[in-house]
Amino acid sequence: MDEQVPATIGELGEFALIERLTARLPQGPRIALGPGDDAAVIAAPDGRVVATTDLLVEGRHFRRDWSGPYEVGCKAAAQNLADVAAMGARPTAVLLGLAAPPGTDLEWVLRVVDGLRDECARAGASVAGGDVVRAPQITLAVTALGDLGGGRPLTRAGARPGDVVAVCGRLGFASAGLEVLAAGGDGPAELVEAHRRPRPFYEAGPQARELGATALVDVSDGLVQDLGHIAAASGVRIDLDGAALPVPEVLGPDGLRHVLTGGEDHAFAGTFPPGTALPGAWTVVGGVSAAAGDGPAVTVDGRPCAAAGWDHFRS
Amino acid sequence: MDEQVPATIGELGEFALIERLTARLPQGPRIALGPGDDAAVIAAPDGRVVATTDLLVEGRHFRRDWSGPYEVGCKAAAQNLADVAAMGARPTAVLLGLAAPPGTDLEWVLRVVDGLRDECARAGASVAGGDVVRAPQITLAVTALGDLGGGRPLTRAGARPGDVVAVCGRLGFASAGLEVLAAGGDGPAELVEAHRRPRPFYEAGPQARELGATALVDVSDGLVQDLGHIAAASGVRIDLDGAALPVPEVLGPDGLRHVLTGGEDHAFAGTFPPGTALPGAWTVVGGVSAAAGDGPAVTVDGRPCAAAGWDHFRS
């Protein structure tokens, strides 16, 4: 008998694939029941659960020639885990929906799941369940859950005039890295690596809550656009101080543009009561004032700044 | 100015689309924070949360020429809500990830969300959040959450020799309906309707738990295959009684095959201690015995029955 080792997920089949994936996924103490049943059961000690979901479509959110599978998995987890942290919560579990053609390389899929698992571990969460289906195109649907630990959720709606605006984490690196890749890949490895694998500081979310933050977002679509959500939800004006924005030289001549409009680094941007003593990981970049006659807005050095961020339906 | 009313989701744009969708989604009392922030916050009074996710891909799980958008939305919700109920839990919230080409008809998407909303309402849940992205193909990624109300989760692993096997809900209707559609649509409307829109009796899950069920599944891939999961997880043999299986005449000459191998009606199949007084919605269809030398298995009238059910990677 010359039995071939399956090289694709179609050759392996659905149930064997699920077994292979599940075997790679250790379950943390928050998981009362992991993969393998109709649903997972996850601890929610707070009595509330924070929940968010995001889709990543091949060719749109990642390219297999630009990112390895491990990085795709890390990034898919990171963008959801960061949304949980941006509520002031700690991630507990992630579910993965994977749609892929049967001819998809098995090793590629296993490495995606390894990346998902390892990024979850960085945030204290486990991959507790999921679904695999056949489709013409690779799509990852990731859901992340989290626990508020008895605290209030940090929404976008609480910013008040007089608050300071602060950011935690790098800005513009992923965006600059994407441009390096689009131009052929000849540029700082630090930027390309930032595009391939964001490394959010998840603890910034609960930390912001404990510091008394009045609003918090994760910067996924661009600083101006995401702060615009706080401005709109809180009915305030947010004034950024151009000189205070961290624009390191490695970002190149368009550094400020990347910092203002680039997403996907999953930094955190929040508003804090005046006088809040912020730890070193946070940088004050502006302030909150009452909305002017033209309504809630984001300005840079007093000038209105159009939110030239990311629309998921435009090219 | 001759401003055109947007007809497609691409013309409307991501943020306006999210606003339009959100406006159609009332939030029930379990939702502490609904759509519009980085994540939703949902009550989990039990201190644990049940969570499951499923993908529906156009052409694979639904066809726009066979099902209307409202029915696609209902079905997408139903298959996830049924998974929550199959753990013995009551659904609380659903998240929707929608990937679609920008040219997708806006009205079609709004009706999908209406269906999702209404099926959630049947189960006591709300659509509390989601994500919309651009993709070449329509994919729905649905996550459902639920609450165990202080009870134990009903897994697949608790069936014991001597238990009775019972089902709640129709079997084979959706499968027979799919064959009617594949053959051109000339057949009983009742079957076609069952394929388009399953109507699980969600309360069967918590009811089974209160009745002392030892194991429960939702029949999504076929009765034999799904009971096979209980047999394998519990290490038992499940013997179905052919004469006890409900095979109504409307299912046609292949009725028994549809009942044994057809999925997507989202009936519930469980095992109960001998002597359990089952309400009228449940039908006893067999019993549990010790696994024979050939291991856990499902038999019909004593004969082994191969699980000719659904593999999501095969055609």
CSV table of N, CA and C in Angstrom, one decimal, chain B residues 36-179:
chain,number,residue,atom,x,y,z
B,36,GLY,N,-21.6,49.5,17.1
B,36,GLY,CA,-21.1,50.9,17.0
B,36,GLY,C,-19.9,51.2,17.8
B,37,ASP,N,-19.4,50.3,18.6
B,37,ASP,CA,-18.1,50.5,19.3
B,37,ASP,C,-17.1,49.5,18.8
B,38,ASP,N,-16.0,49.4,19.5
B,38,ASP,CA,-15.0,48.4,19.1
B,38,ASP,C,-15.5,47.0,19.3
B,39,ALA,N,-16.4,46.8,20.3
B,39,ALA,CA,-17.0,45.5,20.5
B,39,ALA,C,-18.3,45.6,21.2
B,40,ALA,N,-19.1,44.6,21.2
B,40,ALA,CA,-20.4,44.6,22.0
B,40,ALA,C,-20.1,44.1,23.4
B,41,VAL,N,-21.1,44.4,24.3
B,41,VAL,CA,-21.0,43.9,25.6
B,41,VAL,C,-22.4,43.2,25.9
B,42,ILE,N,-22.3,41.9,26.3
B,42,ILE,CA,-23.5,41.1,26.4
B,42,ILE,C,-23.6,40.5,27.7
B,43,ALA,N,-24.8,40.5,28.3
B,43,ALA,CA,-25.0,39.9,29.6
B,43,ALA,C,-24.6,38.4,29.6
B,44,ALA,N,-23.9,37.9,30.6
B,44,ALA,CA,-23.6,36.5,30.7
B,44,ALA,C,-23.9,36.1,32.2
B,45,PRO,N,-25.2,36.2,32.6
B,45,PRO,CA,-25.5,36.0,34.0
B,45,PRO,C,-25.0,34.7,34.6
B,46,ASP,N,-24.8,33.7,33.8
B,46,ASP,CA,-24.4,32.4,34.3
B,46,ASP,C,-23.0,32.4,34.8
B,47,GLY,N,-22.2,33.4,34.3
B,47,GLY,CA,-20.7,33.4,34.6
B,47,GLY,C,-19.9,32.6,33.6
B,48,ARG,N,-20.7,32.0,32.7
B,48,ARG,CA,-20.0,31.3,31.5
B,48,ARG,C,-20.8,31.7,30.3
B,49,VAL,N,-20.1,31.7,29.1
B,49,VAL,CA,-20.9,32.0,27.9
B,49,VAL,C,-20.7,30.8,26.9
B,50,VAL,N,-21.7,30.5,26.2
B,50,VAL,CA,-21.7,29.5,25.2
B,50,VAL,C,-21.4,30.2,23.9
B,51,ALA,N,-20.5,29.7,23.0
B,51,ALA,CA,-20.1,30.4,21.8
B,51,ALA,C,-19.9,29.5,20.7
B,52,THR,N,-20.4,29.8,19.5
B,52,THR,CA,-20.2,29.0,18.3
B,52,THR,C,-20.2,29.9,17.1
B,53,THR,N,-19.5,29.4,16.0
B,53,THR,CA,-19.5,30.2,14.8
B,53,THR,C,-19.6,29.3,13.6
B,54,ASP,N,-20.2,29.8,12.5
B,54,ASP,CA,-20.4,29.1,11.3
B,54,ASP,C,-20.3,30.1,10.1
B,55,LEU,N,-19.8,29.5,9.0
B,55,LEU,CA,-19.7,30.3,7.8
B,55,LEU,C,-20.7,29.8,6.8
B,56,LEU,N,-21.3,30.7,6.1
B,56,LEU,CA,-22.2,30.4,4.9
B,56,LEU,C,-21.7,31.0,3.7
B,57,VAL,N,-21.3,30.2,2.7
B,57,VAL,CA,-20.7,30.7,1.5
B,57,VAL,C,-21.7,30.6,0.3
B,58,GLU,N,-21.9,31.7,-0.4
B,58,GLU,CA,-22.8,31.7,-1.5
B,58,GLU,C,-22.4,30.6,-2.5
B,59,GLY,N,-23.4,29.8,-3.0
B,59,GLY,CA,-23.1,28.8,-4.0
B,59,GLY,C,-22.8,27.4,-3.3
B,60,ARG,N,-22.4,27.5,-2.0
B,60,ARG,CA,-22.1,26.3,-1.3
B,60,ARG,C,-23.2,26.1,-0.2
B,61,HIS,N,-23.6,27.1,0.5
B,61,HIS,CA,-24.6,26.9,1.6
B,61,HIS,C,-25.9,27.6,1.2
B,62,PHE,N,-25.9,28.5,0.2
B,62,PHE,CA,-27.1,29.0,-0.3
B,62,PHE,C,-27.0,29.5,-1.7
B,63,ARG,N,-28.1,29.6,-2.4
B,63,ARG,CA,-28.1,30.1,-3.8
B,63,ARG,C,-29.1,31.2,-3.8
B,64,ARG,N,-28.7,32.3,-4.4
B,64,ARG,CA,-29.6,33.5,-4.4
B,64,ARG,C,-30.8,33.2,-5.3
B,65,ASP,N,-30.7,32.3,-6.3
B,65,ASP,CA,-31.8,31.9,-7.1
B,65,ASP,C,-32.8,30.9,-6.4
B,66,TRP,N,-32.3,30.3,-5.4
B,66,TRP,CA,-33.1,29.3,-4.7
B,66,TRP,C,-33.7,29.8,-3.4
B,67,SER,N,-33.1,30.8,-2.8
B,67,SER,CA,-33.6,31.3,-1.5
B,67,SER,C,-33.6,32.8,-1.6
B,68,GLY,N,-34.6,33.5,-1.0
B,68,GLY,CA,-34.6,34.9,-0.9
B,68,GLY,C,-33.7,35.4,0.2
B,69,PRO,N,-33.3,36.6,0.2
B,69,PRO,CA,-32.3,37.1,1.2
B,69,PRO,C,-32.9,37.0,2.7
B,70,TYR,N,-34.2,37.2,2.8
B,70,TYR,CA,-34.7,37.1,4.2
B,70,TYR,C,-34.5,35.7,4.7
B,71,GLU,N,-34.7,34.7,3.8
B,71,GLU,CA,-34.6,33.3,4.2
B,71,GLU,C,-33.1,32.9,4.5
B,72,VAL,N,-32.2,33.5,3.7
B,72,VAL,CA,-30.8,33.3,3.9
B,72,VAL,C,-30.4,33.8,5.3
B,73,GLY,N,-30.9,35.0,5.6
B,73,GLY,CA,-30.6,35.5,7.0
B,73,GLY,C,-31.2,34.7,8.1
B,74,CYS,N,-32.4,34.2,7.9
B,74,CYS,CA,-33.0,33.3,8.9
B,74,CYS,C,-32.2,32.1,9.1
B,75,LYS,N,-31.8,31.5,8.0
B,75,LYS,CA,-31.1,30.2,8.1
B,75,LYS,C,-29.7,30.4,8.7
B,76,ALA,N,-29.0,31.5,8.3
B,76,ALA,CA,-27.7,31.7,8.9
B,76,ALA,C,-27.8,31.9,10.4
B,77,ALA,N,-28.9,32.6,10.9
B,77,ALA,CA,-29.0,32.7,12.3
B,77,ALA,C,-29.4,31.3,12.9
B,78,ALA,N,-30.3,30.6,12.3
B,78,ALA,CA,-30.9,29.4,12.9
B,78,ALA,C,-29.8,28.3,13.1
B,79,GLN,N,-28.9,28.2,12.1
B,79,GLN,CA,-27.9,27.1,12.3
B,79,GLN,C,-26.9,27.4,13.5
B,80,ASN,N,-26.7,28.6,13.8
B,80,ASN,CA,-25.9,29.0,14.9
B,80,ASN,C,-26.7,29.0,16.2
B,81,LEU,N,-27.9,29.5,16.2
B,81,LEU,CA,-28.7,29.5,17.4
B,81,LEU,C,-29.0,28.1,17.9
B,82,ALA,N,-29.2,27.1,16.9
B,82,ALA,CA,-29.4,25.7,17.2
B,82,ALA,C,-28.2,25.1,17.9
B,83,ASP,N,-27.0,25.5,17.5
B,83,ASP,CA,-25.8,25.0,18.1
B,83,ASP,C,-25.8,25.4,19.6
B,84,VAL,N,-26.2,26.7,19.9
B,84,VAL,CA,-26.2,27.2,21.2
B,84,VAL,C,-27.2,26.4,22.0
B,85,ALA,N,-28.4,26.2,21.5
B,85,ALA,CA,-29.5,25.4,22.1
B,85,ALA,C,-29.1,24.0,22.4
B,86,ALA,N,-28.3,23.4,21.5
B,86,ALA,CA,-27.8,22.0,21.6
B,86,ALA,C,-26.9,21.8,22.8
B,87,MET,N,-26.4,22.9,23.4
B,87,MET,CA,-25.6,22.8,24.6
B,87,MET,C,-26.5,22.9,25.8
B,88,GLY,N,-27.8,23.1,25.6
B,88,GLY,CA,-28.7,23.3,26.7
B,88,GLY,C,-28.8,24.7,27.1
B,89,ALA,N,-28.4,25.6,26.3
B,89,ALA,CA,-28.3,27.1,26.6
B,89,ALA,C,-29.4,27.8,25.8
B,90,ARG,N,-29.6,29.1,26.3
B,90,ARG,CA,-30.6,30.0,25.6
B,90,ARG,C,-29.7,31.1,24.9
B,91,PRO,N,-30.0,31.3,23.6
B,91,PRO,CA,-29.2,32.3,22.9
B,91,PRO,C,-29.4,33.7,23.4
B,92,THR,N,-28.4,34.5,23.4
B,92,THR,CA,-28.4,35.8,23.9
B,92,THR,C,-28.1,36.8,22.8
B,93,ALA,N,-27.1,36.5,22.0
B,93,ALA,CA,-26.7,37.5,21.0
B,93,ALA,C,-26.0,36.8,19.8
B,94,VAL,N,-26.1,37.5,18.6
B,94,VAL,CA,-25.4,37.1,17.4
B,94,VAL,C,-24.6,38.2,16.8
B,95,LEU,N,-23.4,37.8,16.3
B,95,LEU,CA,-22.6,38.8,15.6
B,95,LEU,C,-22.6,38.3,14.1
B,96,LEU,N,-22.6,39.3,13.2
B,96,LEU,CA,-22.6,39.0,11.8
B,96,LEU,C,-21.4,39.6,11.1
B,97,GLY,N,-20.6,38.7,10.4
B,97,GLY,CA,-19.5,39.2,9.5
B,97,GLY,C,-20.0,39.0,8.1
B,98,LEU,N,-20.0,40.1,7.4
B,98,LEU,CA,-20.5,40.0,6.0
B,98,LEU,C,-19.4,40.4,5.0
B,99,ALA,N,-19.1,39.5,4.1
B,99,ALA,CA,-18.1,39.8,3.0
B,99,ALA,C,-19.0,39.8,1.8
B,100,ALA,N,-18.8,40.8,0.9
B,100,ALA,CA,-19.6,40.9,-0.3
B,100,ALA,C,-19.0,41.8,-1.3
B,101,PRO,N,-19.2,41.6,-2.6
B,101,PRO,CA,-18.7,42.5,-3.6
B,101,PRO,C,-19.4,43.9,-3.5
B,102,PRO,N,-18.7,45.0,-3.8
B,102,PRO,CA,-19.4,46.3,-3.7
B,102,PRO,C,-20.6,46.4,-4.5
B,103,GLY,N,-20.7,45.6,-5.6
B,103,GLY,CA,-21.9,45.7,-6.5
B,103,GLY,C,-23.1,45.0,-5.9
B,104,THR,N,-23.0,44.4,-4.7
B,104,THR,CA,-24.2,43.7,-4.1
B,104,THR,C,-25.3,44.6,-3.9
B,105,ASP,N,-26.5,44.2,-4.3
B,105,ASP,CA,-27.7,45.0,-4.1
B,105,ASP,C,-27.9,45.3,-2.6
B,106,LEU,N,-28.1,46.6,-2.3
B,106,LEU,CA,-28.3,47.0,-1.0
B,106,LEU,C,-29.5,46.4,-0.3
B,107,GLU,N,-30.6,46.4,-1.1
B,107,GLU,CA,-31.9,45.8,-0.6
B,107,GLU,C,-31.7,44.3,-0.2
B,108,TRP,N,-30.9,43.6,-1.0
B,108,TRP,CA,-30.6,42.2,-0.7
B,108,TRP,C,-30.0,42.1,0.7
B,109,VAL,N,-29.0,42.9,0.9
B,109,VAL,CA,-28.2,42.8,2.2
B,109,VAL,C,-29.2,43.2,3.4
B,110,LEU,N,-30.0,44.3,3.2
B,110,LEU,CA,-30.9,44.7,4.3
B,110,LEU,C,-31.8,43.6,4.6
B,111,ARG,N,-32.3,42.9,3.6
B,111,ARG,CA,-33.3,41.8,3.9
B,111,ARG,C,-32.6,40.6,4.6
B,112,VAL,N,-31.3,40.3,4.2
B,112,VAL,CA,-30.6,39.3,5.0
B,112,VAL,C,-30.5,39.6,6.5
B,113,VAL,N,-30.2,40.9,6.7
B,113,VAL,CA,-30.1,41.3,8.1
B,113,VAL,C,-31.5,41.3,8.8
B,114,ASP,N,-32.6,41.6,8.1
B,114,ASP,CA,-33.9,41.5,8.7
B,114,ASP,C,-34.2,40.0,9.1
B,115,GLY,N,-33.8,39.1,8.2
B,115,GLY,CA,-34.0,37.7,8.5
B,115,GLY,C,-33.2,37.2,9.7
B,116,LEU,N,-32.0,37.7,9.7
B,116,LEU,CA,-31.1,37.3,10.9
B,116,LEU,C,-31.8,37.9,12.2
B,117,ARG,N,-32.2,39.1,12.1
B,117,ARG,CA,-32.8,39.8,13.3
B,117,ARG,C,-34.0,39.0,13.7
B,118,ASP,N,-34.9,38.6,12.8
B,118,ASP,CA,-36.2,38.0,13.2
B,118,ASP,C,-36.0,36.6,13.7
B,119,GLU,N,-35.0,35.9,13.1
B,119,GLU,CA,-34.8,34.5,13.6
B,119,GLU,C,-34.2,34.6,15.0
B,120,CYS,N,-33.3,35.6,15.2
B,120,CYS,CA,-32.7,35.8,16.6
B,120,CYS,C,-33.9,36.1,17.6
B,121,ALA,N,-34.8,37.0,17.1
B,121,ALA,CA,-35.9,37.3,18.0
B,121,ALA,C,-36.7,36.1,18.4
B,122,ARG,N,-36.9,35.1,17.5
B,122,ARG,CA,-37.6,33.9,17.8
B,122,ARG,C,-36.9,33.1,18.9
B,123,ALA,N,-35.6,33.3,19.0
B,123,ALA,CA,-34.8,32.6,20.0
B,123,ALA,C,-34.5,33.4,21.2
B,124,GLY,N,-35.0,34.7,21.2
B,124,GLY,CA,-34.7,35.5,22.4
B,124,GLY,C,-33.4,36.3,22.3
B,125,ALA,N,-32.8,36.3,21.2
B,125,ALA,CA,-31.4,36.9,21.0
B,125,ALA,C,-31.5,38.2,20.2
B,126,SER,N,-30.4,39.0,20.2
B,126,SER,CA,-30.3,40.2,19.4
B,126,SER,C,-29.1,40.1,18.5
B,127,VAL,N,-29.1,40.8,17.4
B,127,VAL,CA,-27.9,41.0,16.6
B,127,VAL,C,-27.1,42.1,17.2
B,128,ALA,N,-26.0,41.9,17.9
B,128,ALA,CA,-25.4,42.9,18.7
B,128,ALA,C,-24.1,43.5,18.1
B,129,GLY,N,-23.7,43.0,16.9
B,129,GLY,CA,-22.5,43.6,16.3
B,129,GLY,C,-22.1,42.9,15.1
B,130,GLY,N,-21.0,43.3,14.5
B,130,GLY,CA,-20.6,42.6,13.2
B,130,GLY,C,-19.5,43.4,12.5
B,131,ASP,N,-19.3,43.0,11.3
B,131,ASP,CA,-18.3,43.6,10.4
B,131,ASP,C,-18.7,43.4,9.0
B,132,VAL,N,-18.4,44.4,8.2
B,132,VAL,CA,-18.7,44.3,6.7
B,132,VAL,C,-17.4,44.6,6.0
B,133,VAL,N,-17.1,43.7,5.0
B,133,VAL,CA,-15.9,43.8,4.2
B,133,VAL,C,-16.2,43.5,2.8
B,134,ARG,N,-15.3,44.0,1.9
B,134,ARG,CA,-15.4,43.8,0.5
B,134,ARG,C,-14.7,42.4,0.1
B,135,ALA,N,-15.4,41.7,-0.7
B,135,ALA,CA,-14.8,40.4,-1.2
B,135,ALA,C,-15.4,40.0,-2.5
B,136,PRO,N,-14.8,39.2,-3.3
B,136,PRO,CA,-15.4,38.8,-4.6
B,136,PRO,C,-16.7,38.0,-4.5
B,137,GLN,N,-16.9,37.4,-3.3
B,137,GLN,CA,-18.0,36.5,-3.1
B,137,GLN,C,-18.7,36.8,-1.8
B,138,ILE,N,-20.0,36.5,-1.8
B,138,ILE,CA,-20.8,36.7,-0.6
B,138,ILE,C,-20.5,35.6,0.4
B,139,THR,N,-20.1,36.0,1.6
B,139,THR,CA,-19.9,35.0,2.7
B,139,THR,C,-20.5,35.6,4.0
B,140,LEU,N,-21.3,34.8,4.7
B,140,LEU,CA,-21.8,35.3,6.0
B,140,LEU,C,-21.1,34.5,7.1
B,141,ALA,N,-20.5,35.2,8.0
B,141,ALA,CA,-19.9,34.5,9.2
B,141,ALA,C,-20.7,34.9,10.4
B,142,VAL,N,-21.4,33.9,11.0
B,142,VAL,CA,-22.3,34.2,12.1
B,142,VAL,C,-21.7,33.6,13.4
B,143,THR,N,-21.7,34.3,14.4
B,143,THR,CA,-21.3,33.8,15.7
B,143,THR,C,-22.5,34.0,16.7
B,144,ALA,N,-22.8,33.0,17.4
B,144,ALA,CA,-23.9,33.0,18.4
B,144,ALA,C,-23.4,32.8,19.8
B,145,LEU,N,-24.0,33.5,20.7
B,145,LEU,CA,-23.6,33.4,22.1
B,145,LEU,C,-24.9,33.0,22.9
B,146,GLY,N,-24.7,32.3,24.0
B,146,GLY,CA,-25.8,31.9,24.8
B,146,GLY,C,-25.5,31.7,26.3
B,147,ASP,N,-26.5,31.6,27.1
B,147,ASP,CA,-26.4,31.5,28.5
B,147,ASP,C,-27.0,30.2,29.1
B,148,LEU,N,-26.2,29.6,30.0
B,148,LEU,CA,-26.6,28.3,30.5
B,148,LEU,C,-27.6,28.3,31.7
B,149,GLY,N,-27.9,29.5,32.2
B,149,GLY,CA,-28.8,29.7,33.2
B,149,GLY,C,-28.5,28.9,34.5
B,150,GLY,N,-27.3,28.7,34.7
B,150,GLY,CA,-26.9,28.0,35.9
B,150,GLY,C,-26.8,26.5,35.8
B,151,GLY,N,-27.2,26.0,34.6
B,151,GLY,CA,-27.2,24.5,34.4
B,151,GLY,C,-25.9,24.0,33.8
B,152,ARG,N,-25.8,22.7,33.7
B,152,ARG,CA,-24.6,22.1,33.1
B,152,ARG,C,-24.7,22.1,31.6
B,153,PRO,N,-23.6,22.3,30.9
B,153,PRO,CA,-23.7,22.2,29.4
B,153,PRO,C,-24.0,20.8,29.0
B,154,LEU,N,-24.8,20.6,28.0
B,154,LEU,CA,-25.1,19.3,27.4
B,154,LEU,C,-24.1,19.0,26.3
B,155,THR,N,-23.1,18.1,26.6
B,155,THR,CA,-22.1,17.8,25.6
B,155,THR,C,-22.5,16.5,24.9
B,156,ARG,N,-21.6,16.1,24.1
B,156,ARG,CA,-21.9,14.8,23.3
B,156,ARG,C,-21.4,13.6,24.1
B,157,ALA,N,-20.7,13.8,25.2
B,157,ALA,CA,-20.0,12.8,25.8
B,157,ALA,C,-20.7,12.0,27.0
B,158,GLY,N,-21.9,12.3,27.3
B,158,GLY,CA,-22.5,11.8,28.5
B,158,GLY,C,-23.5,10.6,28.3
B,159,ALA,N,-23.7,10.1,27.0
B,159,ALA,CA,-24.6,9.0,26.8
B,159,ALA,C,-24.1,7.7,27.5
B,160,ARG,N,-25.1,7.0,28.1
B,160,ARG,CA,-24.7,5.7,28.8
B,160,ARG,C,-25.6,4.6,28.3
B,161,PRO,N,-25.0,3.4,28.3
B,161,PRO,CA,-25.8,2.2,27.9
B,161,PRO,C,-27.1,2.2,28.7
B,162,GLY,N,-28.2,1.9,28.1
B,162,GLY,CA,-29.5,1.9,28.7
B,162,GLY,C,-30.3,3.1,28.5
B,163,ASP,N,-29.6,4.2,28.1
B,163,ASP,CA,-30.3,5.5,27.8
B,163,ASP,C,-31.3,5.3,26.6
B,164,VAL,N,-32.3,6.1,26.5
B,164,VAL,CA,-33.1,6.1,25.3
B,164,VAL,C,-32.6,7.2,24.4
B,165,VAL,N,-32.8,7.1,23.1
B,165,VAL,CA,-32.5,8.1,22.1
B,165,VAL,C,-33.8,8.8,21.6
B,166,ALA,N,-33.9,10.1,21.7
B,166,ALA,CA,-35.1,10.8,21.2
B,166,ALA,C,-34.7,12.0,20.4
B,167,VAL,N,-35.7,12.3,19.5
B,167,VAL,CA,-35.5,13.5,18.6
B,167,VAL,C,-36.6,14.5,18.8
B,168,CYS,N,-36.3,15.7,18.6
B,168,CYS,CA,-37.3,16.8,18.7
B,168,CYS,C,-37.2,17.6,17.4
B,169,GLY,N,-38.2,17.7,16.6
B,169,GLY,CA,-38.2,18.5,15.4
B,169,GLY,C,-38.2,17.6,14.1
B,170,ARG,N,-38.4,18.2,13.0
B,170,ARG,CA,-38.5,17.4,11.7
B,170,ARG,C,-37.2,16.9,11.2
B,171,LEU,N,-37.1,15.8,10.6
B,171,LEU,CA,-35.9,15.2,10.0
B,171,LEU,C,-36.2,15.0,8.5
B,172,GLY,N,-35.2,15.3,7.7
B,172,GLY,CA,-35.2,15.0,6.3
B,172,GLY,C,-36.0,16.0,5.4
B,173,PHE,N,-36.7,16.9,6.0
B,173,PHE,CA,-37.4,17.9,5.1
B,173,PHE,C,-36.5,18.8,4.3
B,174,ALA,N,-35.5,19.3,5.0
B,174,ALA,CA,-34.6,20.3,4.3
B,174,ALA,C,-33.9,19.6,3.1
B,175,SER,N,-33.4,18.3,3.4
B,175,SER,CA,-32.7,17.6,2.4
B,175,SER,C,-33.6,17.2,1.3
B,176,ALA,N,-34.8,16.8,1.5
B,176,ALA,CA,-35.8,16.5,0.4
B,176,ALA,C,-36.1,17.7,-0.3
B,177,GLY,N,-36.2,18.9,0.3
B,177,GLY,CA,-36.5,20.1,-0.3
B,177,GLY,C,-35.3,20.6,-1.2
B,178,LEU,N,-34.1,20.3,-0.8
B,178,LEU,CA,-32.9,20.6,-1.6
B,178,LEU,C,-33.0,19.8,-2.9
B,179,GLU,N,-33.4,18.5,-2.8
B,179,GLU,CA,-33.4,17.7,-4.0
B,179,GLU,C,-34.5,18.2,-4.9
